[in-house]
Amino acid sequence: MSAPKERVSRTLDPRSLRGLAHPLRIQLLRALRHHGPATASQLAERLGESSGATSYHLRQLAAHGFVEDDPTRGKGRERWWKAAQQGTTFDESLHRNADPEVRGAVEVYLHEIATIHTQELNTWLGTRHDWDTAWAASSDMSDFTLRLPPERLHELSVKIHDLIDEYHQSADPDAPGAARVRMHLHAFPQLEN
């Protein structure tokens, strides 16, 4: 088994959130994290955008510390980019920020992440028959309804994150049959009808 990897995560603050909260920037960062280093042109092709747009938004991401040059790749004027961190953590204090610009960035960010989660789930549902049946039997699409105060919901979320981190630390990417696995956690209050 490989040595455990440290999962480097970036906690968003008001400034970094404003720098990230754009649909294309979130998509670019996601592509670099999932697929590894790439040029602006490669990312443009992958995302169906112009290389001018991807170049601009990559420079904005770099200015906020989300991406950086990959000096091990490229030659001449070819510029390769890589993700500076492998994860992003949303600081709960952002929800209470009084600045309208920050509140707007919170909305953009959260809605874009929800859209990505929906797309990923729909892709799995549309392609699950292409996978070995063991994957379909191991996948999960559950929902639960609990009655909890906010403090207990927070406690539950922390415990789930800790458990996922434990699996992340002990992951063996070279294990037979290993594949990248996505997990989404959505926990929110709901009105009773």
mmCIF file of C-alpha atoms in Angstrom:
data_model
loop_
_atom_site.group_PDB
_atom_site.id
_atom_site.type_symbol
_atom_site.label_atom_id
_atom_site.label_comp_id
_atom_site.label_asym_id
_atom_site.label_seq_id
_atom_site.Cartn_x
_atom_site.Cartn_y
_atom_site.Cartn_z
ATOM 1 C CA MET A 1 0.000 0.000 0.000
ATOM 2 C CA SER A 2 1.250 3.510 -0.806
ATOM 3 C CA ALA A 3 2.135 5.962 1.934
ATOM 4 C CA PRO A 4 -0.805 8.147 2.990
ATOM 5 C CA LYS A 5 -1.084 11.410 1.121
ATOM 6 C CA GLU A 6 -1.601 14.711 2.839
ATOM 7 C CA ARG A 7 -4.720 16.362 1.486
ATOM 8 C CA VAL A 8 -3.902 20.012 1.004
ATOM 9 C CA SER A 9 -7.050 22.103 1.241
ATOM 10 C CA ARG A 10 -7.629 25.828 0.949
ATOM 11 C CA THR A 11 -10.094 27.515 3.282
ATOM 12 C CA LEU A 12 -11.991 30.285 1.520
ATOM 13 C CA ASP A 13 -11.997 33.771 3.016
ATOM 14 C CA PRO A 14 -13.885 36.768 1.576
ATOM 15 C CA ARG A 15 -11.052 37.776 -0.779
ATOM 16 C CA SER A 16 -10.306 34.283 -2.123
ATOM 17 C CA LEU A 17 -14.035 33.523 -2.462
ATOM 18 C CA ARG A 18 -14.513 36.614 -4.646
ATOM 19 C CA GLY A 19 -11.570 35.443 -6.748
ATOM 20 C CA LEU A 20 -13.021 31.972 -7.232
ATOM 21 C CA ALA A 21 -16.753 32.703 -7.484
ATOM 22 C CA HIS A 22 -17.153 32.558 -11.256
ATOM 23 C CA PRO A 23 -18.576 29.490 -13.030
ATOM 24 C CA LEU A 24 -15.642 29.152 -15.449
ATOM 25 C CA ARG A 25 -13.047 29.597 -12.707
ATOM 26 C CA ILE A 26 -14.673 26.879 -10.624
ATOM 27 C CA GLN A 27 -14.752 24.597 -13.695
ATOM 28 C CA LEU A 28 -11.088 25.324 -14.496
ATOM 29 C CA LEU A 29 -9.974 24.574 -10.953
ATOM 30 C CA ARG A 30 -12.052 21.398 -10.906
ATOM 31 C CA ALA A 31 -10.522 20.244 -14.212
ATOM 32 C CA LEU A 32 -6.978 20.822 -12.955
ATOM 33 C CA ARG A 33 -7.708 19.000 -9.700
ATOM 34 C CA HIS A 34 -9.350 16.024 -11.396
ATOM 35 C CA HIS A 35 -7.261 15.672 -14.560
ATOM 36 C CA GLY A 36 -3.921 17.196 -13.624
ATOM 37 C CA PRO A 37 -1.823 19.956 -15.207
ATOM 38 C CA ALA A 38 -2.913 21.436 -18.523
ATOM 39 C CA THR A 39 -2.468 24.438 -20.790
ATOM 40 C CA ALA A 40 -5.119 27.105 -21.294
ATOM 41 C CA SER A 41 -5.759 25.687 -24.780
ATOM 42 C CA GLN A 42 -6.245 22.149 -23.474
ATOM 43 C CA LEU A 43 -8.639 23.416 -20.815
ATOM 44 C CA ALA A 44 -10.518 25.489 -23.393
ATOM 45 C CA GLU A 45 -11.045 22.380 -25.514
ATOM 46 C CA ARG A 46 -12.099 20.277 -22.510
ATOM 47 C CA LEU A 47 -14.611 22.899 -21.298
ATOM 48 C CA GLY A 48 -15.838 24.183 -24.669
ATOM 49 C CA GLU A 49 -14.505 27.698 -24.080
ATOM 50 C CA SER A 50 -12.129 30.007 -25.928
ATOM 51 C CA SER A 51 -8.459 29.861 -24.972
ATOM 52 C CA GLY A 52 -8.594 33.643 -24.403
ATOM 53 C CA ALA A 53 -11.287 33.159 -21.746
ATOM 54 C CA THR A 54 -9.478 30.265 -20.076
ATOM 55 C CA SER A 55 -6.165 32.192 -20.092
ATOM 56 C CA TYR A 56 -7.776 35.225 -18.459
ATOM 57 C CA HIS A 57 -9.541 33.219 -15.768
ATOM 58 C CA LEU A 58 -6.449 31.093 -15.068
ATOM 59 C CA ARG A 59 -4.484 34.282 -14.418
ATOM 60 C CA GLN A 60 -7.233 35.423 -12.029
ATOM 61 C CA LEU A 61 -7.109 32.079 -10.232
ATOM 62 C CA ALA A 62 -3.318 32.402 -9.998
ATOM 63 C CA ALA A 63 -3.624 35.920 -8.539
ATOM 64 C CA HIS A 64 -5.724 34.415 -5.725
ATOM 65 C CA GLY A 65 -3.420 31.418 -5.181
ATOM 66 C CA PHE A 66 -5.676 28.649 -6.540
ATOM 67 C CA VAL A 67 -3.471 27.667 -9.497
ATOM 68 C CA GLU A 68 0.209 28.020 -10.307
ATOM 69 C CA ASP A 69 2.669 27.390 -13.110
ATOM 70 C CA ASP A 70 3.885 23.832 -13.520
ATOM 71 C CA PRO A 71 7.586 24.334 -14.260
ATOM 72 C CA THR A 72 8.098 20.619 -14.982
ATOM 73 C CA ARG A 73 6.053 20.843 -18.182
ATOM 74 C CA GLY A 74 6.013 22.830 -21.354
ATOM 75 C CA LYS A 75 8.654 24.410 -23.476
ATOM 76 C CA GLY A 76 9.057 27.836 -24.996
ATOM 77 C CA ARG A 77 5.972 29.974 -24.579
ATOM 78 C CA GLU A 78 3.737 27.039 -23.670
ATOM 79 C CA ARG A 79 2.413 27.679 -20.142
ATOM 80 C CA TRP A 80 1.181 24.767 -18.070
ATOM 81 C CA TRP A 81 -1.030 25.258 -15.030
ATOM 82 C CA LYS A 82 -1.653 23.052 -12.017
ATOM 83 C CA ALA A 83 -3.919 23.271 -8.989
ATOM 84 C CA ALA A 84 -2.147 24.740 -5.964
ATOM 85 C CA GLN A 85 -4.338 22.710 -3.560
ATOM 86 C CA GLN A 86 -6.453 19.583 -3.930
ATOM 87 C CA GLY A 87 -9.474 20.790 -1.992
ATOM 88 C CA THR A 88 -11.474 23.825 -0.971
ATOM 89 C CA THR A 89 -13.119 24.332 2.403
ATOM 90 C CA PHE A 90 -15.991 26.758 2.788
ATOM 91 C CA ASP A 91 -15.638 28.756 6.016
ATOM 92 C CA GLU A 92 -19.058 28.984 7.659
ATOM 93 C CA SER A 93 -18.423 32.631 8.632
ATOM 94 C CA LEU A 94 -18.877 33.534 4.944
ATOM 95 C CA HIS A 95 -22.620 32.939 5.385
ATOM 96 C CA ARG A 96 -22.718 35.763 7.972
ATOM 97 C CA ASN A 97 -20.584 38.271 6.048
ATOM 98 C CA ALA A 98 -22.432 41.594 5.675
ATOM 99 C CA ASP A 99 -20.650 42.676 2.469
ATOM 100 C CA PRO A 100 -23.111 42.366 -0.465
ATOM 101 C CA GLU A 101 -20.247 41.445 -2.801
ATOM 102 C CA VAL A 102 -19.255 38.551 -0.542
ATOM 103 C CA ARG A 103 -22.893 37.432 -0.204
ATOM 104 C CA GLY A 104 -23.187 37.453 -4.014
ATOM 105 C CA ALA A 105 -19.986 35.426 -4.314
ATOM 106 C CA VAL A 106 -21.351 32.924 -1.768
ATOM 107 C CA GLU A 107 -24.466 32.469 -3.935
ATOM 108 C CA VAL A 108 -22.472 31.995 -7.157
ATOM 109 C CA TYR A 109 -20.082 29.544 -5.520
ATOM 110 C CA LEU A 110 -22.737 27.407 -3.793
ATOM 111 C CA HIS A 111 -25.015 27.257 -6.843
ATOM 112 C CA GLU A 112 -22.113 26.287 -9.105
ATOM 113 C CA ILE A 113 -21.036 23.517 -6.726
ATOM 114 C CA ALA A 114 -24.644 22.241 -6.572
ATOM 115 C CA THR A 115 -24.761 22.238 -10.392
ATOM 116 C CA ILE A 116 -21.502 20.267 -10.573
ATOM 117 C CA HIS A 117 -22.811 17.722 -8.067
ATOM 118 C CA THR A 118 -25.989 17.273 -10.109
ATOM 119 C CA GLN A 119 -23.986 16.860 -13.341
ATOM 120 C CA GLU A 120 -21.673 14.294 -11.753
ATOM 121 C CA LEU A 121 -24.579 12.281 -10.379
ATOM 122 C CA ASN A 122 -26.407 12.387 -13.723
ATOM 123 C CA THR A 123 -23.240 11.243 -15.514
ATOM 124 C CA TRP A 124 -22.962 8.290 -13.121
ATOM 125 C CA LEU A 125 -26.613 7.357 -13.627
ATOM 126 C CA GLY A 126 -26.194 7.564 -17.402
ATOM 127 C CA THR A 127 -23.003 5.482 -17.492
ATOM 128 C CA ARG A 128 -23.416 3.065 -14.582
ATOM 129 C CA HIS A 129 -24.150 0.160 -16.975
ATOM 130 C CA ASP A 130 -20.669 0.644 -18.462
ATOM 131 C CA TRP A 131 -19.092 -0.225 -15.090
ATOM 132 C CA ASP A 132 -18.630 -3.613 -13.497
ATOM 133 C CA THR A 133 -21.695 -4.597 -11.473
ATOM 134 C CA ALA A 134 -19.610 -4.421 -8.282
ATOM 135 C CA TRP A 135 -19.505 -0.625 -8.709
ATOM 136 C CA ALA A 136 -23.277 -0.355 -9.075
ATOM 137 C CA ALA A 137 -23.722 -2.539 -5.990
ATOM 138 C CA SER A 138 -21.220 -0.415 -4.011
ATOM 139 C CA SER A 139 -22.495 2.995 -5.050
ATOM 140 C CA ASP A 140 -24.997 4.818 -2.900
ATOM 141 C CA MET A 141 -27.726 7.348 -3.499
ATOM 142 C CA SER A 142 -29.453 7.582 -0.129
ATOM 143 C CA ASP A 143 -31.309 10.281 1.683
ATOM 144 C CA PHE A 144 -32.209 10.562 5.331
ATOM 145 C CA THR A 145 -34.473 12.819 7.341
ATOM 146 C CA LEU A 146 -33.371 13.619 10.888
ATOM 147 C CA ARG A 147 -34.647 16.048 13.513
ATOM 148 C CA LEU A 148 -31.574 17.910 14.781
ATOM 149 C CA PRO A 149 -30.654 21.360 16.054
ATOM 150 C CA PRO A 150 -27.889 23.158 14.087
ATOM 151 C CA GLU A 151 -25.186 22.172 16.583
ATOM 152 C CA ARG A 152 -25.917 18.452 16.187
ATOM 153 C CA LEU A 153 -26.024 18.768 12.381
ATOM 154 C CA HIS A 154 -22.597 20.416 12.520
ATOM 155 C CA GLU A 155 -21.320 17.620 14.774
ATOM 156 C CA LEU A 156 -22.639 14.986 12.339
ATOM 157 C CA SER A 157 -21.026 16.734 9.362
ATOM 158 C CA VAL A 158 -17.656 16.923 11.156
ATOM 159 C CA LYS A 159 -17.820 13.203 11.982
ATOM 160 C CA ILE A 160 -18.629 12.310 8.366
ATOM 161 C CA HIS A 161 -15.771 14.525 7.108
ATOM 162 C CA ASP A 162 -13.386 12.888 9.594
ATOM 163 C CA LEU A 163 -14.399 9.426 8.382
ATOM 164 C CA ILE A 164 -13.887 10.433 4.729
ATOM 165 C CA ASP A 165 -10.487 11.909 5.622
ATOM 166 C CA GLU A 166 -9.553 8.592 7.265
ATOM 167 C CA TYR A 167 -10.354 6.753 4.029
ATOM 168 C CA HIS A 168 -8.522 9.400 1.998
ATOM 169 C CA GLN A 169 -5.390 9.018 4.143
ATOM 170 C CA SER A 170 -5.382 5.226 3.811
ATOM 171 C CA ALA A 171 -6.290 5.135 0.106
ATOM 172 C CA ASP A 172 -4.201 2.923 -2.162
ATOM 173 C CA PRO A 173 -4.593 4.211 -5.720
ATOM 174 C CA ASP A 174 -2.713 1.146 -7.011
ATOM 175 C CA ALA A 175 -5.106 -1.372 -5.437
ATOM 176 C CA PRO A 176 -6.650 -3.745 -7.988
ATOM 177 C CA GLY A 177 -9.891 -2.274 -9.275
ATOM 178 C CA ALA A 178 -9.348 1.140 -7.643
ATOM 179 C CA ALA A 179 -11.082 4.060 -9.343
ATOM 180 C CA ARG A 180 -11.655 7.681 -8.433
ATOM 181 C CA VAL A 181 -14.784 7.839 -6.266
ATOM 182 C CA ARG A 182 -16.807 11.014 -5.773
ATOM 183 C CA MET A 183 -18.844 11.579 -2.643
ATOM 184 C CA HIS A 184 -21.313 14.409 -2.206
ATOM 185 C CA LEU A 185 -22.661 15.424 1.163
ATOM 186 C CA HIS A 186 -25.668 17.685 1.324
ATOM 187 C CA ALA A 187 -27.143 18.495 4.720
ATOM 188 C CA PHE A 188 -29.746 21.239 5.074
ATOM 189 C CA PRO A 189 -32.947 22.059 6.970
ATOM 190 C CA GLN A 190 -36.281 21.555 5.284
ATOM 191 C CA LEU A 191 -39.710 22.965 6.015
ATOM 192 C CA GLU A 192 -42.320 20.444 7.025
ATOM 193 C CA ASN A 193 -45.357 20.490 4.746
#
